[in-house]
mmCIF file with all atom_site columns, C-alpha atoms in Angstrom:
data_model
loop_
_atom_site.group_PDB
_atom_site.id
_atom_site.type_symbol
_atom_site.label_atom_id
_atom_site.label_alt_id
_atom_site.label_comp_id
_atom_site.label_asym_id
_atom_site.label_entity_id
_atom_site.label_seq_id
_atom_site.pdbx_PDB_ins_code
_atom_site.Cartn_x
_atom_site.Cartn_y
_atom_site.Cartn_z
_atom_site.occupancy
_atom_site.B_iso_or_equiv
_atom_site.pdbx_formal_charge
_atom_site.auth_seq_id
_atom_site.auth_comp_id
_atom_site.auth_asym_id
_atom_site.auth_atom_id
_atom_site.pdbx_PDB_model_num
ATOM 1   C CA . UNK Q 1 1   ? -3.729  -8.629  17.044  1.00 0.00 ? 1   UNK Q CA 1
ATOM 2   C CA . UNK Q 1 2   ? -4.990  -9.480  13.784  1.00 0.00 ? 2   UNK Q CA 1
ATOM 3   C CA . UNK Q 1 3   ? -4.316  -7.541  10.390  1.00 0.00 ? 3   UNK Q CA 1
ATOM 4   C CA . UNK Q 1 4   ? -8.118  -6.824  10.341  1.00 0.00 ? 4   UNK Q CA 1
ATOM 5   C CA . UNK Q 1 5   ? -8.919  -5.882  14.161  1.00 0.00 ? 5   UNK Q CA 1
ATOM 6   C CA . UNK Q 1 6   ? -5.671  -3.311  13.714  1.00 0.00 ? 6   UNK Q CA 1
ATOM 7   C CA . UNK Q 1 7   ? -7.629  -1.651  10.728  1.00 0.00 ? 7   UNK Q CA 1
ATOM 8   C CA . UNK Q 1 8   ? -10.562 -1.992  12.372  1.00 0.00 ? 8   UNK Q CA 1
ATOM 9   C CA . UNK Q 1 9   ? -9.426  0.195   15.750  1.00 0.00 ? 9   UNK Q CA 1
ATOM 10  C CA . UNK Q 1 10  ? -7.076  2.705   13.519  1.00 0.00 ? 10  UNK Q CA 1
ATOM 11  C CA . UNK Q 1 11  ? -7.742  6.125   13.735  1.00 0.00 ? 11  UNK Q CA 1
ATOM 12  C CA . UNK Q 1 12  ? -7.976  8.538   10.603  1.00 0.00 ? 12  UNK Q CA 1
ATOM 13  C CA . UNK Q 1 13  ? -4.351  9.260   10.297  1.00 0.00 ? 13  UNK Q CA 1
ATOM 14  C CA . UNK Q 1 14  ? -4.025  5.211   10.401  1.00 0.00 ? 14  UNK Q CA 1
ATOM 15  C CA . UNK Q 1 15  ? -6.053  4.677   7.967   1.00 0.00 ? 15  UNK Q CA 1
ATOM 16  C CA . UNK Q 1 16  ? -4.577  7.049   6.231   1.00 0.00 ? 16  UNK Q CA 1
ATOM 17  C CA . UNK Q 1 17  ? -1.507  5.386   6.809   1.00 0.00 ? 17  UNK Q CA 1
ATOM 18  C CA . UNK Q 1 18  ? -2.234  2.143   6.278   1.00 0.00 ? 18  UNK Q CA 1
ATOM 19  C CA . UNK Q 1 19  ? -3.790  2.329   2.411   1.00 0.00 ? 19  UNK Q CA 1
ATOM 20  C CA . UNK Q 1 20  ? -1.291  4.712   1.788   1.00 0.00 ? 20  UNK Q CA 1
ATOM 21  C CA . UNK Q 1 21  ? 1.650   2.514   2.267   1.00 0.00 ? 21  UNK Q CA 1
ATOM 22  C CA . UNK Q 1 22  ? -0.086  -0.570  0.685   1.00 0.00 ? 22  UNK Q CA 1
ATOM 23  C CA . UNK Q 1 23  ? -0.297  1.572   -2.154  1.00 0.00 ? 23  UNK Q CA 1
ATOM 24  C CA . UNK Q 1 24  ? 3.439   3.217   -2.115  1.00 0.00 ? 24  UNK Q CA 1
ATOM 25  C CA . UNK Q 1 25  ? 4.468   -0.342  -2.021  1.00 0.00 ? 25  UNK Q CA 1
ATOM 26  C CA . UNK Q 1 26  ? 3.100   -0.888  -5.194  1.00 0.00 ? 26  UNK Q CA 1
ATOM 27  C CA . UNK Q 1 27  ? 4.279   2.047   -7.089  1.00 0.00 ? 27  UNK Q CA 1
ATOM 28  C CA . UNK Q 1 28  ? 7.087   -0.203  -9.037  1.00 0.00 ? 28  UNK Q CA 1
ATOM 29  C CA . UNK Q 1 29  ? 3.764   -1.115  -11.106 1.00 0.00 ? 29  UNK Q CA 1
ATOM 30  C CA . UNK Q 1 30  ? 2.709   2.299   -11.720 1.00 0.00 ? 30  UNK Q CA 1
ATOM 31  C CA . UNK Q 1 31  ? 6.463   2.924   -13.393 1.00 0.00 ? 31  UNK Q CA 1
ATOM 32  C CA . UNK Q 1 32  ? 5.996   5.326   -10.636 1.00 0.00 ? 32  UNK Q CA 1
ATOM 33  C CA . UNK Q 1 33  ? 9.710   6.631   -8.722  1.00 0.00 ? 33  UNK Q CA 1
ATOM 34  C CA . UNK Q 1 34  ? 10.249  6.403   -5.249  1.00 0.00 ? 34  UNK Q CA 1
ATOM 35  C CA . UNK Q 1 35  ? 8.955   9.875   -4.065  1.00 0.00 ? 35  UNK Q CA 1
ATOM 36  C CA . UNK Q 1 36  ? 5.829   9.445   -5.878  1.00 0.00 ? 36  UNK Q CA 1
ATOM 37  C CA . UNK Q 1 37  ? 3.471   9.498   -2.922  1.00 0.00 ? 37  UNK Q CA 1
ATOM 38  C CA . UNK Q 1 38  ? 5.706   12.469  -1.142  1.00 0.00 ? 38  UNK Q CA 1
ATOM 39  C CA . UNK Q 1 39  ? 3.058   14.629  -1.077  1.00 0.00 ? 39  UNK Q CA 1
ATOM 40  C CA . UNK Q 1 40  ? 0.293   12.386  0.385   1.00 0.00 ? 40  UNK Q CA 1
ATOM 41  C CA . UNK Q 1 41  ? 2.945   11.503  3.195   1.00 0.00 ? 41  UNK Q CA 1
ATOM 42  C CA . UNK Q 1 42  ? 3.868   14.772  4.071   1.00 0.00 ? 42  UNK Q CA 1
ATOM 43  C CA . UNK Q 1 43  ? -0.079  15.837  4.602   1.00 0.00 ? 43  UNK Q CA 1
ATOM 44  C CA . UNK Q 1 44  ? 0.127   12.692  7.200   1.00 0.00 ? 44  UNK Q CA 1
ATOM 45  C CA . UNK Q 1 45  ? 3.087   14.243  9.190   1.00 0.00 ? 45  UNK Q CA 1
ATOM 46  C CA . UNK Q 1 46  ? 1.796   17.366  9.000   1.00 0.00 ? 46  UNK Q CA 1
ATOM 47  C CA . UNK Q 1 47  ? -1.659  17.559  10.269  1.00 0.00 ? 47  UNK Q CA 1
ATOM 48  C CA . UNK Q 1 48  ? -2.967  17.490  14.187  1.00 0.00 ? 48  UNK Q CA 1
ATOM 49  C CA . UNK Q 1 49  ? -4.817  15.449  16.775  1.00 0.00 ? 49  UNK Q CA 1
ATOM 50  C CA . UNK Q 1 50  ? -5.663  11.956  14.727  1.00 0.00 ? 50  UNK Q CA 1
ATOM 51  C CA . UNK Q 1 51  ? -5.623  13.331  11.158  1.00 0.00 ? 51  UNK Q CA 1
ATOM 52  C CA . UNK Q 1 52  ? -3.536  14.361  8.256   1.00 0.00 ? 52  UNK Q CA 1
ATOM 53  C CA . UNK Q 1 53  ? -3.203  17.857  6.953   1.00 0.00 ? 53  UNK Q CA 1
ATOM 54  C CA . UNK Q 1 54  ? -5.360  19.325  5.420   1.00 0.00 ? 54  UNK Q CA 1
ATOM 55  C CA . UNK Q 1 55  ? -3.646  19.249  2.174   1.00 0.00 ? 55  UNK Q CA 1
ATOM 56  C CA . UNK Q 1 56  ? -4.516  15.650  1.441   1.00 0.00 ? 56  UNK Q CA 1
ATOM 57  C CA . UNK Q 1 57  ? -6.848  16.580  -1.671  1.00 0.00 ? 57  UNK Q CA 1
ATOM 58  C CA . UNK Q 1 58  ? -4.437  18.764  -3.669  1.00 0.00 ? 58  UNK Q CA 1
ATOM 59  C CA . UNK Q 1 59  ? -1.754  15.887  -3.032  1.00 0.00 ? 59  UNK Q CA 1
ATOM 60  C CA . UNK Q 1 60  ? -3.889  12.899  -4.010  1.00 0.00 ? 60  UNK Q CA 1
ATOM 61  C CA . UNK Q 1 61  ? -4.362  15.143  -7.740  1.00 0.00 ? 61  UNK Q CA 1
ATOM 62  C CA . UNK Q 1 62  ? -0.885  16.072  -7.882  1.00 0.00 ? 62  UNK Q CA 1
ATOM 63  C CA . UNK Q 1 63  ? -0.186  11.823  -7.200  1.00 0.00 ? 63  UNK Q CA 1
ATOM 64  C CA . UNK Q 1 64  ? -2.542  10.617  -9.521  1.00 0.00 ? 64  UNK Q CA 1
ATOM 65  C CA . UNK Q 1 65  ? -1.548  13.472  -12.498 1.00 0.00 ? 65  UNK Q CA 1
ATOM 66  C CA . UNK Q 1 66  ? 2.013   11.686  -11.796 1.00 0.00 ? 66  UNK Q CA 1
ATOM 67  C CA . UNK Q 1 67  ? 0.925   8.501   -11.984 1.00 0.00 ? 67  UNK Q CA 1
ATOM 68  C CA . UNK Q 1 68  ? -1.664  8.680   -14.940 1.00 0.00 ? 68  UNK Q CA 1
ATOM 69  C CA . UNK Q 1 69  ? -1.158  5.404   -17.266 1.00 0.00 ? 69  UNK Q CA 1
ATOM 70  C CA . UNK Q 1 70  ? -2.491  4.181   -19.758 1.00 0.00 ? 70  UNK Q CA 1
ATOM 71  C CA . UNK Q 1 71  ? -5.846  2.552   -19.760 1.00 0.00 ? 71  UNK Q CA 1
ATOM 72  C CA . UNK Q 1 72  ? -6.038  -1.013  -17.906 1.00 0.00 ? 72  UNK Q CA 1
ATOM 73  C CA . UNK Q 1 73  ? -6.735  -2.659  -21.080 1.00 0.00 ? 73  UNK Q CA 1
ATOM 74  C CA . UNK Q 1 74  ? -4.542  -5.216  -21.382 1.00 0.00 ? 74  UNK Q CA 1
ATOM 75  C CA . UNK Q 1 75  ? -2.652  -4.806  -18.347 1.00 0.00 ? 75  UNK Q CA 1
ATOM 76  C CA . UNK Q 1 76  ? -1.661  -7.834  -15.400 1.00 0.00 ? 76  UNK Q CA 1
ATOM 77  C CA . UNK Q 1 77  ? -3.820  -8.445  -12.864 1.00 0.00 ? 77  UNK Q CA 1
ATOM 78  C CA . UNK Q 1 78  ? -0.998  -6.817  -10.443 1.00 0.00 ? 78  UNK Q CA 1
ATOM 79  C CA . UNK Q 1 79  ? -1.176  -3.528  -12.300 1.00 0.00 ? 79  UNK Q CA 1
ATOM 80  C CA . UNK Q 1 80  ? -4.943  -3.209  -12.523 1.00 0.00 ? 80  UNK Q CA 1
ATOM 81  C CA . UNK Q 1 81  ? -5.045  -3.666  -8.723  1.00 0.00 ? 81  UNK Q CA 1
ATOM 82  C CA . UNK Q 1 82  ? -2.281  -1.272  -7.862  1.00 0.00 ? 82  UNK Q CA 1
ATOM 83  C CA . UNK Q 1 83  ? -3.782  1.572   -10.327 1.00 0.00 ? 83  UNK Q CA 1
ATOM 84  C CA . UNK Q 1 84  ? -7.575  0.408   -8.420  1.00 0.00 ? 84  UNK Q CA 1
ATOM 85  C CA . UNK Q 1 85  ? -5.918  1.525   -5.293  1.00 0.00 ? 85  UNK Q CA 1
ATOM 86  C CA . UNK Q 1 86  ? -4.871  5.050   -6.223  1.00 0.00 ? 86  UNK Q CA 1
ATOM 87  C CA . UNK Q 1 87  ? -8.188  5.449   -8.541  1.00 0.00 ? 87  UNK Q CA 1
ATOM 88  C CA . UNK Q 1 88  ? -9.682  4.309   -5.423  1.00 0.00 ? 88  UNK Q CA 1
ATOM 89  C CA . UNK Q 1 89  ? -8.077  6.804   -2.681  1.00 0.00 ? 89  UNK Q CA 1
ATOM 90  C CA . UNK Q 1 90  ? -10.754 9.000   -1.280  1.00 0.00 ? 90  UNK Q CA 1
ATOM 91  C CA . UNK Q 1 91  ? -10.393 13.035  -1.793  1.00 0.00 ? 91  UNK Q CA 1
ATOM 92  C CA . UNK Q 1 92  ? -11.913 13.623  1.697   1.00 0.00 ? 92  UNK Q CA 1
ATOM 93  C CA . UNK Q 1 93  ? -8.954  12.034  4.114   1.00 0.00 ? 93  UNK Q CA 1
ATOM 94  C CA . UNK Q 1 94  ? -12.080 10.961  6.788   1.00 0.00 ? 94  UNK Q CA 1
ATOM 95  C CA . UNK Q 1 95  ? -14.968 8.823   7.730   1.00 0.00 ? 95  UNK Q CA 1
ATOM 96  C CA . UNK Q 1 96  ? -16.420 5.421   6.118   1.00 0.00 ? 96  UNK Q CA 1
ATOM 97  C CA . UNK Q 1 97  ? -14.505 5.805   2.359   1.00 0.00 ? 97  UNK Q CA 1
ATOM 98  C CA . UNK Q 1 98  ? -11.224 5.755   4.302   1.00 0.00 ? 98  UNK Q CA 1
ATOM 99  C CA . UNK Q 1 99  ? -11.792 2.682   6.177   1.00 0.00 ? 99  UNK Q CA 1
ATOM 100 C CA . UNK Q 1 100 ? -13.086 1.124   2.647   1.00 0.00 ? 100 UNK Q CA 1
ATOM 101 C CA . UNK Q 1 101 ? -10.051 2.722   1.451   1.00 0.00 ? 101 UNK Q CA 1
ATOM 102 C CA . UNK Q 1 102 ? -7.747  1.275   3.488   1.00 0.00 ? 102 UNK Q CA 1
ATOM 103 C CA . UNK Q 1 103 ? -8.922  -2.016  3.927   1.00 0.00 ? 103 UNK Q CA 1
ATOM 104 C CA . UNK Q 1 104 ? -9.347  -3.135  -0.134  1.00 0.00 ? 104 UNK Q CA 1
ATOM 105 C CA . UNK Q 1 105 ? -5.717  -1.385  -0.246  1.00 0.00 ? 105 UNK Q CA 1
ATOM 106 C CA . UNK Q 1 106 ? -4.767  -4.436  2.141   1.00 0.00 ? 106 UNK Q CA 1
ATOM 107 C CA . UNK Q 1 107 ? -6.291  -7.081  0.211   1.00 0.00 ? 107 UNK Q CA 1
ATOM 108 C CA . UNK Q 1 108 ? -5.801  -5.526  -2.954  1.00 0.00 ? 108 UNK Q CA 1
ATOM 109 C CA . UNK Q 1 109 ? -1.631  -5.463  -2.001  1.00 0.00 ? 109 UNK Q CA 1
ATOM 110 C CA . UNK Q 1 110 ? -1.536  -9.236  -0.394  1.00 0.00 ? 110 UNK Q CA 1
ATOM 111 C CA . UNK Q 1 111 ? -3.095  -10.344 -3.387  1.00 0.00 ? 111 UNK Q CA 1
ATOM 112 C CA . UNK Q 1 112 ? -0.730  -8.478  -5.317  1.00 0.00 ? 112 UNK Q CA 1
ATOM 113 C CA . UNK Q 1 113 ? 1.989   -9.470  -3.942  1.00 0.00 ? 113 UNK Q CA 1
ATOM 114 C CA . UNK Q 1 114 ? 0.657   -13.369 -3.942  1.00 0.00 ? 114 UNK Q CA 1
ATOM 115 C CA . UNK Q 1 115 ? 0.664   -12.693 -7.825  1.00 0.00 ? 115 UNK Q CA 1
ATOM 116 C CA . UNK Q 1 116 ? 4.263   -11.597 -8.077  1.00 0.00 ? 116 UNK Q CA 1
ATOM 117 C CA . UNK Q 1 117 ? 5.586   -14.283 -5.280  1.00 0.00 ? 117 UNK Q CA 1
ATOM 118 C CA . UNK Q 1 118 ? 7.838   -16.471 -7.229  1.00 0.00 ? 118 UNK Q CA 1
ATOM 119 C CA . UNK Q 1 119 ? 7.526   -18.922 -4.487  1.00 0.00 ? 119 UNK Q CA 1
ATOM 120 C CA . UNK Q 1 120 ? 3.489   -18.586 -4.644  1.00 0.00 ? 120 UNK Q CA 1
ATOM 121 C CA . UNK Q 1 121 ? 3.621   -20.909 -8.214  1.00 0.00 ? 121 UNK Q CA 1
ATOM 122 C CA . UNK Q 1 122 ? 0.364   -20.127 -9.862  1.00 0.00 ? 122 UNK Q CA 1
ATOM 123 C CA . UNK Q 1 123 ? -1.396  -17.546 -7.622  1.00 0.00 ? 123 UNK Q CA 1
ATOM 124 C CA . UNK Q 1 124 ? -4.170  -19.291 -5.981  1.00 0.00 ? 124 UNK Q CA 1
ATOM 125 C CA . UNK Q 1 125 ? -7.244  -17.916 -6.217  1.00 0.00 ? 125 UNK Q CA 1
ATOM 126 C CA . UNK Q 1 126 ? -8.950  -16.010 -3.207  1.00 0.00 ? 126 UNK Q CA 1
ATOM 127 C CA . UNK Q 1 127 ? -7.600  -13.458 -0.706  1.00 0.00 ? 127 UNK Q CA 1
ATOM 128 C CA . UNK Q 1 128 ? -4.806  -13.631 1.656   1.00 0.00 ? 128 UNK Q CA 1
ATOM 129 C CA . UNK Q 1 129 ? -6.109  -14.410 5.262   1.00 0.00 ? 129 UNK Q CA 1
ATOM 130 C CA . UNK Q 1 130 ? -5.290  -11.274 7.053   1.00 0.00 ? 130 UNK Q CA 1
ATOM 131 C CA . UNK Q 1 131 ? -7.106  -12.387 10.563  1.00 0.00 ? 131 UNK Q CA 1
ATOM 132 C CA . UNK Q 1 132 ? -4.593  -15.213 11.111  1.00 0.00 ? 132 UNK Q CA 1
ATOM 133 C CA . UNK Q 1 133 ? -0.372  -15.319 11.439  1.00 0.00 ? 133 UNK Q CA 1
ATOM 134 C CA . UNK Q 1 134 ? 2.135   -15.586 8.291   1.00 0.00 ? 134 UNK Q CA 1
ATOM 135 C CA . UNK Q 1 135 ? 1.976   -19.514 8.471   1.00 0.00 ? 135 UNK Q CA 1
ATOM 136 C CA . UNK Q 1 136 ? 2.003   -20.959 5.371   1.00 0.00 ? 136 UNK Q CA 1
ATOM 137 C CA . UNK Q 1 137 ? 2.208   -18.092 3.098   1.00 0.00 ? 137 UNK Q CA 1
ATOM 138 C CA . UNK Q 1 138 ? 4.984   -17.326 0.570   1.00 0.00 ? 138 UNK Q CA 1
ATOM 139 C CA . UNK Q 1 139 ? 7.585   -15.217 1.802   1.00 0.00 ? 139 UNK Q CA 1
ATOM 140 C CA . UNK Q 1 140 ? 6.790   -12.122 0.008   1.00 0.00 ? 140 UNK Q CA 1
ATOM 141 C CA . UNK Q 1 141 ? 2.996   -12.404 0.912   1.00 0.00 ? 141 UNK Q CA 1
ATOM 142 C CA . UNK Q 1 142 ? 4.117   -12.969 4.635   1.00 0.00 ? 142 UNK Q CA 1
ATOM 143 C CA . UNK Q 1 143 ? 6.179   -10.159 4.680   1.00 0.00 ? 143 UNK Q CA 1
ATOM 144 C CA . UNK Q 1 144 ? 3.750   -7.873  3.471   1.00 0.00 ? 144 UNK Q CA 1
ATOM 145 C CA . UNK Q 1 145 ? 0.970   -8.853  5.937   1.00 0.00 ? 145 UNK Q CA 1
ATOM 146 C CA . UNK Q 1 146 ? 3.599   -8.305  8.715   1.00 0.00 ? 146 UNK Q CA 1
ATOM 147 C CA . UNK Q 1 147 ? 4.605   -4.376  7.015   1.00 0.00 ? 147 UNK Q CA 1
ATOM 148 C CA . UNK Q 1 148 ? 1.291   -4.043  7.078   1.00 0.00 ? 148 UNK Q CA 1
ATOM 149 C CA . UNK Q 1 149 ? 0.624   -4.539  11.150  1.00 0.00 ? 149 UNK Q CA 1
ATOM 150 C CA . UNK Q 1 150 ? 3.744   -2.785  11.554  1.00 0.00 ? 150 UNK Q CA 1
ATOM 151 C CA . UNK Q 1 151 ? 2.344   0.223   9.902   1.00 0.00 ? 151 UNK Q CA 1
ATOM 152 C CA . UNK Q 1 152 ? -0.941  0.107   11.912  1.00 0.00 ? 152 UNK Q CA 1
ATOM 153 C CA . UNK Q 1 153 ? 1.293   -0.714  14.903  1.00 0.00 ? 153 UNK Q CA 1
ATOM 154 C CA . UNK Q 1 154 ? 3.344   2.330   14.474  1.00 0.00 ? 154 UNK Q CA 1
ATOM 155 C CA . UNK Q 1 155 ? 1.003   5.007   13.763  1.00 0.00 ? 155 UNK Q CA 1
ATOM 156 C CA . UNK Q 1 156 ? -1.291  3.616   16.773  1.00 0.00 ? 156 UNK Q CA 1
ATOM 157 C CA . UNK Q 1 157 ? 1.241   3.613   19.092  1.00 0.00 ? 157 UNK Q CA 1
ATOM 158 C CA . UNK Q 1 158 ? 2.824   6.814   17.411  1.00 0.00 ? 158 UNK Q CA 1
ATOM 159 C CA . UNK Q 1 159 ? 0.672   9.406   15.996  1.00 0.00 ? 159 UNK Q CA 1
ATOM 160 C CA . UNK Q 1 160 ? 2.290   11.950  13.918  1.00 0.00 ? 160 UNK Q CA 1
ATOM 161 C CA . UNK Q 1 161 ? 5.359   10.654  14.877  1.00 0.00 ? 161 UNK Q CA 1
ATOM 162 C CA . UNK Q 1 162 ? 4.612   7.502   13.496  1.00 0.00 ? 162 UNK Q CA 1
ATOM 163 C CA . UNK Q 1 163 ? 4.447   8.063   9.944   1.00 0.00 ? 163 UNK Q CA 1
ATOM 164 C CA . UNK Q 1 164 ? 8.326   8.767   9.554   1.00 0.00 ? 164 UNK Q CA 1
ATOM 165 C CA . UNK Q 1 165 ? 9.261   5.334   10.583  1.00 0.00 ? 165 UNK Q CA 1
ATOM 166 C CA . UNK Q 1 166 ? 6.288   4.001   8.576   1.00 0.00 ? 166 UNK Q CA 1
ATOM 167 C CA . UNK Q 1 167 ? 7.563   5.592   6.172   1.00 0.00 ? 167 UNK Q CA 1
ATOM 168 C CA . UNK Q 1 168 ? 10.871  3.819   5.908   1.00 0.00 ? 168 UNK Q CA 1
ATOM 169 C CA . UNK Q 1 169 ? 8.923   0.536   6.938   1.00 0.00 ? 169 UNK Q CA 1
ATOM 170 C CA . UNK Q 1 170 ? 7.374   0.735   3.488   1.00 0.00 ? 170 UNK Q CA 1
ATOM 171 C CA . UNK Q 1 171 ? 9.999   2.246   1.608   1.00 0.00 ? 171 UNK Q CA 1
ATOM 172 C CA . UNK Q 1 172 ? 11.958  -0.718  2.066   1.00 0.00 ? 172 UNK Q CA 1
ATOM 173 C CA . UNK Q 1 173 ? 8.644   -2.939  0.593   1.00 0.00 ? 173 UNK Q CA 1
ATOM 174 C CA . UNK Q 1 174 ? 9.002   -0.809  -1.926  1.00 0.00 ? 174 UNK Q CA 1
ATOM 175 C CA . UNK Q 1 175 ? 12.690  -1.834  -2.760  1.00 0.00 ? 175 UNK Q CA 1
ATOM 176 C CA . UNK Q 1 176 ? 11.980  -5.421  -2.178  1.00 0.00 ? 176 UNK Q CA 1
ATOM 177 C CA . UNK Q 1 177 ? 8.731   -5.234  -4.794  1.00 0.00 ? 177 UNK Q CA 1
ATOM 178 C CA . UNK Q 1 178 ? 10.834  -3.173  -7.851  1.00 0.00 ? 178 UNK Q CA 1
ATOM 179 C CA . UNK Q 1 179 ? 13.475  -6.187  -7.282  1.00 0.00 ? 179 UNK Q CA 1
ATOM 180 C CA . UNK Q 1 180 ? 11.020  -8.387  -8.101  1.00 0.00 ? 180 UNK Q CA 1
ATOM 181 C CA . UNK Q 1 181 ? 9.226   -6.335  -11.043 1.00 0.00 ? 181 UNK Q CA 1
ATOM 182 C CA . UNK Q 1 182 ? 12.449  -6.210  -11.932 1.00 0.00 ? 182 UNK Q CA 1
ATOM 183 C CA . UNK Q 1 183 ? 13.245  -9.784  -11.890 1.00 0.00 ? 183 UNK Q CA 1
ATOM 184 C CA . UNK Q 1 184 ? 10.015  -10.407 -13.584 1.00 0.00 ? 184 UNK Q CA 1
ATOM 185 C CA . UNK Q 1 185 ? 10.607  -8.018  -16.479 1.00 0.00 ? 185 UNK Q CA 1
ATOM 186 C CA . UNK Q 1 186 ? 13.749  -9.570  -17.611 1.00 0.00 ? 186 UNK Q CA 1
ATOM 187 C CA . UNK Q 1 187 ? 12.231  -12.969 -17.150 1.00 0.00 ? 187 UNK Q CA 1
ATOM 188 C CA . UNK Q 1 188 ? 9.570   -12.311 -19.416 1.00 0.00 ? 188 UNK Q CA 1
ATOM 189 C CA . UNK Q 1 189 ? 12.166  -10.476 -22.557 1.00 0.00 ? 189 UNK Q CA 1
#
């Protein structure tokens, strides 16, 4: 199944899920550390039937007070999209804005991780498919469309009990991303 027909059949908690791990993925650009988005994950674990606690508006303040930079002026491309996402996040964890929500946090983290693929050369311009395989795609774009199934993958098959592994499933995007910040930081001083 497709990157866009397993968005398009998640539940809330999914959904949820799904924009929520794009974005923790992309913290390393916020200067953000690695339990950031804690709260917003624990509201996923903790609420019942197909949605997250009910806690997911206080967390999403608390997240973005934590995260507050600086204006975008001047700022990458990367950055700019990875601050859109959490600007973006809707306070009301349900309905239409989450599906918006989640989907532009898929395109929004292929494209930047298309940006910050060293093997990518110049970053084409356009979206990453995400209704087609990993064929032809720079490895860190490919592996990001394939954490991102696996997220929708898990908490479909999962529930509740799915966001702990998709948890880990994005921490270690996380990990691979900061290298490459990283990498990228020292390249350009």
């Amino acid at each position: 199944m497709s990157l866009v027909e397993l968005i398009a059949r998640a539940d809330t908690r999914g959904l949820a899920a799904s924009g929520l791990a794009c974005l923790d993925r992309c913290v390393p650009l916020l200067d953000g550390d690695d339990e950031a988005l804690r709260p917003l994950w624990a509201t996923l674990a903790d609420g019942s039937g197909d949605a997250p606690g009910p806690d997911w508006a206080e967390a999403l303040a608390q997240v973005r007070d934590k995260l507050a930079g600086p204006d975008a002026t001047g700022e990458d491309e990367a950055v700019v999209l990875a601050r859109r996402m959490l600007a973006a996040a809707p306070a009301e964890c349900s309905g239409p804005a989450l599906r918006t929500w989640a989907d532009a946090c898929s395109a929004a983290s292929l494209r930047i991780h298309r940006l910050l693929d060293p093997a990518a050369g110049a970053a084409p311009e356009g979206d990453v498919p995400r209704d087609a395989g990993t064929e032809g795609l720079p490895p860190l774009v490919a592996a990001e469309l394939r954490r991102q199934a696996g997220v929708l993958e898990l908490l479909a098959g999962h529930g509740a009990a799915g966001v702990r592994p998709a948890l880990e499933v994005s921490t270690e995007g996380r990990r691979v991303l900061r290298a490459v910040v990283s990498r990228r930081a020292r390249g350009r001083g």
